[in-house]
Amino acid sequence: MKRVSQLAFAIALGLGMTACSNEPTATESVQSVKVSGVEKANFDPAVRFQDDLYYSVNGHWLANTPIPADKSNYGAFSVLYEHSQNELKKIIEAAAAKKDKVAGSSEQKVGDFYVSYMDTDTIEKLGVTPLNGMLANIASAKTHDDIAGLMGSLLTSGSGIPLGFYVNNDAKNSTQYAVYVNQSGLTLPDRDYYLKDDAKFVANREALNKYVIDLMTEAGYGEPQRAAKSVADIEHFIAESQWSRVETRDANKRYNKMSLADVETLTGDFDFARFIETTGLKGKTDDVIIGQPSYFEKFGAQFNQIPVTAWQDYLAFHLVDNFATVLSKNFVDLNFAFHDKTLKGIQEQKPRWKRAVDSADVVMGELVGKEYVKENFTPEAKARMEAMIQNLIKGFEVSINQLEWMTPETKVAAQEKLSKFTYKIGYPDKWKDYSELEISADDLVGNFLSYAKFAYSDMINKLGQPIDRTEWHMTPQTINAYYNPVMNEIVFPAAILQPPFFNMEADDAVNYGGIGAVIGHEISHGFDDQGAKYDGDGNLRNWWSDKDREEFQKRGKQLSAQYSGFEALPGKFVNGDLTLGENIGDLGGLTVAQLSYKMSLNGKEAPIIDGLTGDQRFFIGWSQVWRRNYRDEELARRLMTDPHSPSHFRAMGTPQNVEAFYKAFDVKAGDEMYLAPDDRVKIW
């Protein structure tokens, strides 16, 4: 199956100010205080805070922390991910080692899955044979209508096809579930990899061609050379037809609710009715929400012009590629060499146990998560986190009222949305039911197929049911957080609530700069350029006055232009339009986290700790959570595909727009991080 992507972010900065001495100052409190939470050992004394907050805070760490051979990047998120992985390993191996497990129990499923993943002798004997039945079905197709039906059945098995769908709240009627259908079907990371003729992209396409030949040869496919040409031709056509990532970001443009009959008309020669039937959706919905109508129109118009044999080649390749990581070693090695080494610059495969743990996290994340939180999350941490969230929401309330650019009418609407925010911390109140998931100790591919069937049924069975407001879209052991616009909720898994993001032993300043700004970031997503299109009930509805919407967009364009000026690699710049939502999230989050931190002091002065003022520790706390080193291949890929800016520009680009940063470090004209007041962007 496709590898689980684990986020790993990182940053670096330095020091050089008198106020940031390592020695306690005369004004430092002599009474017992919490630790600062500032990781001074990571500082680069050669870089001033005023010139680059990223390298001054993290420069020593960046210079002395190599990227592990099995990773494409490494940072603060990576360290927490490794801790989470080691904790999960203990849980999973204990389940695997237990004798006389009760059939159908959590221990049986977790333990037997791990055993099946680690049983390389059986996996080597089987080779590609676990896929032979599905490959035979592909080979038996005789007509284009057969291909349409095959695509539906392959989708339910977890394989890749030119379109995909998911079930979620209807964005214009958030009390009901709806089916969203979107463009898909590429092997390379983005459509530009197929359409641009830069030397790197040409080399990537050549590598894909070789990979298809080698993979299908290993699978015993009849005509691997033809398969490579078919994949290249079809994926080039798909890339030409797809919307860009920037276009797809637009919440209004990607909401196109259509009856099934209208979609059949839109998709032309592609038998959408047969596709729907083989997906099991027939009778479960009368309409779907199309993400990119012009893509589906072009896809349908061209579908019959592509020979059946070419579609067979394409589908067979995607099936083998999708399952290659859980087949015998030759398949695993080929998949790694292309997807990880060529496209991401990773030098070595992860140890097998890590891949097994990652996969268990995907297949039964809440089963292992339930055990994870017993040892790795305390009620005290949850209580302190809840207090911070409530304070951040109060901070947003104050900040909205203080906005000079927003009219009273729109402020009332914004406050109404804010008042309806909900939050989840640590782990679900109701755990996912895995009773229908069947797992065997001697059939790894079968376990993934069982999971695909389970997950797919779980998804489509939501249709017609009440909205499940207890559902989580991340596991407790995930190092991340999210905002869900159709639920108007923010969610913080247990695993991110650790240093440097959240330190129970630290003074509040660094926590507000770390997890506080993350909380603010997620709240700000409800008010970024796309999140602000949803109301407090999660419905896609305009609650802005024309004047305020125009001013909001103007400020967004200014922020986009600012980030588009950041050069991440020689000649490669941040895409300010692609990253706008995340950049607004960072800016709003940091701004309001700083305000909320000041509010938490109740008018008192923060103590000096480690020679640093409270505001200085706050901004250092922000910077140190983003430390990360990237391989060039990975950074180049992210510049095209990731809606987040690279860590360097998150850490130093955001504070440049926050007035409190200038006061904290006495930043003046001539300092490299200085922006003239008129060039600073203020949104929330």
Coordinates of N, CA, C and O in Angstrom, one line a residue, residues 34 373-389 425-427 494 497-498 502-506 508 511 515:
K34 N 9.2 28.0 36.8 CA 9.2 26.9 35.9 C 10.4 27.1 35.0 O 11.0 28.1 34.8
V373 N -2.5 6.0 24.4 CA -2.9 7.2 25.3 C -2.8 6.7 26.8 O -2.7 7.6 27.7
K374 N -3.0 5.4 27.1 CA -2.9 5.0 28.5 C -1.6 5.3 29.1 O -1.5 5.6 30.3
E375 N -0.5 5.3 28.3 CA 0.8 5.5 28.9 C 1.4 6.8 28.5 O 2.4 7.2 29.0
N376 N 0.8 7.5 27.5 CA 1.4 8.7 27.0 C 0.6 10.0 27.0 O 1.0 10.9 26.3
F377 N -0.5 10.0 27.8 CA -1.3 11.2 27.8 C -1.9 11.2 29.2 O -2.6 10.3 29.6
T378 N -1.8 12.4 29.9 CA -2.3 12.5 31.3 C -3.5 13.4 31.3 O -3.6 14.4 30.5
P379 N -4.4 13.2 32.3 CA -5.5 14.2 32.5 C -5.0 15.6 32.7 O -5.7 16.6 32.3
E380 N -3.8 15.7 33.4 CA -3.3 17.1 33.7 C -2.9 17.8 32.4 O -3.2 19.0 32.2
A381 N -2.4 17.0 31.4 CA -2.0 17.6 30.1 C -3.3 18.1 29.4 O -3.3 19.2 28.8
K382 N -4.3 17.3 29.5 CA -5.6 17.6 28.8 C -6.2 18.9 29.4 O -6.7 19.7 28.7
A383 N -6.1 19.0 30.7 CA -6.7 20.1 31.4 C -6.0 21.4 31.1 O -6.6 22.4 30.8
R384 N -4.7 21.3 31.0 CA -3.9 22.5 30.7 C -4.1 22.9 29.3 O -4.2 24.1 28.9
M385 N -4.2 21.9 28.4 CA -4.4 22.2 27.0 C -5.8 22.8 26.8 O -6.0 23.8 26.0
E386 N -6.8 22.3 27.5 CA -8.1 22.9 27.4 C -8.2 24.4 27.8 O -8.8 25.2 27.2
A387 N -7.5 24.7 28.9 CA -7.4 26.1 29.4 C -6.8 27.0 28.3 O -7.2 28.1 28.1
M388 N -5.7 26.5 27.6 CA -5.1 27.3 26.6 C -6.0 27.5 25.4 O -6.1 28.6 24.9
I389 N -6.7 26.4 25.0 CA -7.7 26.6 23.9 C -8.7 27.7 24.2 O -9.0 28.5 23.4
I425 N -9.5 17.1 22.2 CA -8.1 17.0 22.7 C -7.7 15.6 23.0 O -8.5 14.9 23.7
G426 N -6.6 15.1 22.5 CA -6.0 13.9 23.0 C -6.4 12.7 22.2 O -5.7 12.0 21.5
Y427 N -7.7 12.3 22.4 CA -8.2 11.0 21.8 C -9.7 11.1 21.8 O -10.4 11.9 22.4
A494 N -3.1 13.5 20.9 CA -2.2 13.4 22.1 C -0.7 13.6 21.8 O 0.0 14.2 22.5
L497 N 1.2 16.8 21.8 CA 1.3 17.6 23.1 C 2.5 17.2 23.9 O 2.4 16.7 25.0
Q498 N 3.7 17.4 23.3 CA 5.0 17.1 23.9 C 5.9 18.2 23.5 O 5.7 18.9 22.6
F502 N 4.6 21.5 23.5 CA 3.9 21.6 24.7 C 4.7 21.0 25.9 O 5.0 19.8 25.8
N503 N 5.1 21.8 26.8 CA 6.0 21.3 27.9 C 5.3 21.6 29.2 O 5.2 22.7 29.7
M504 N 4.9 20.5 29.9 CA 4.2 20.6 31.2 C 5.0 21.3 32.3 O 4.5 21.8 33.2
E505 N 6.4 21.2 32.1 CA 7.3 21.7 33.1 C 7.7 23.1 32.8 O 8.4 23.8 33.6
A506 N 7.3 23.7 31.7 CA 7.8 25.0 31.2 C 6.8 26.1 31.6 O 5.6 25.9 31.8
D508 N 4.7 29.4 30.8 CA 3.7 29.5 29.7 C 4.2 30.2 28.4 O 3.6 29.9 27.4
N511 N 5.2 27.8 25.8 CA 4.0 26.9 25.4 C 3.1 27.7 24.5 O 2.5 27.2 23.6
I515 N 2.6 25.3 21.2 CA 1.3 24.7 21.0 C 0.2 25.8 21.0 O -0.8 25.7 20.3

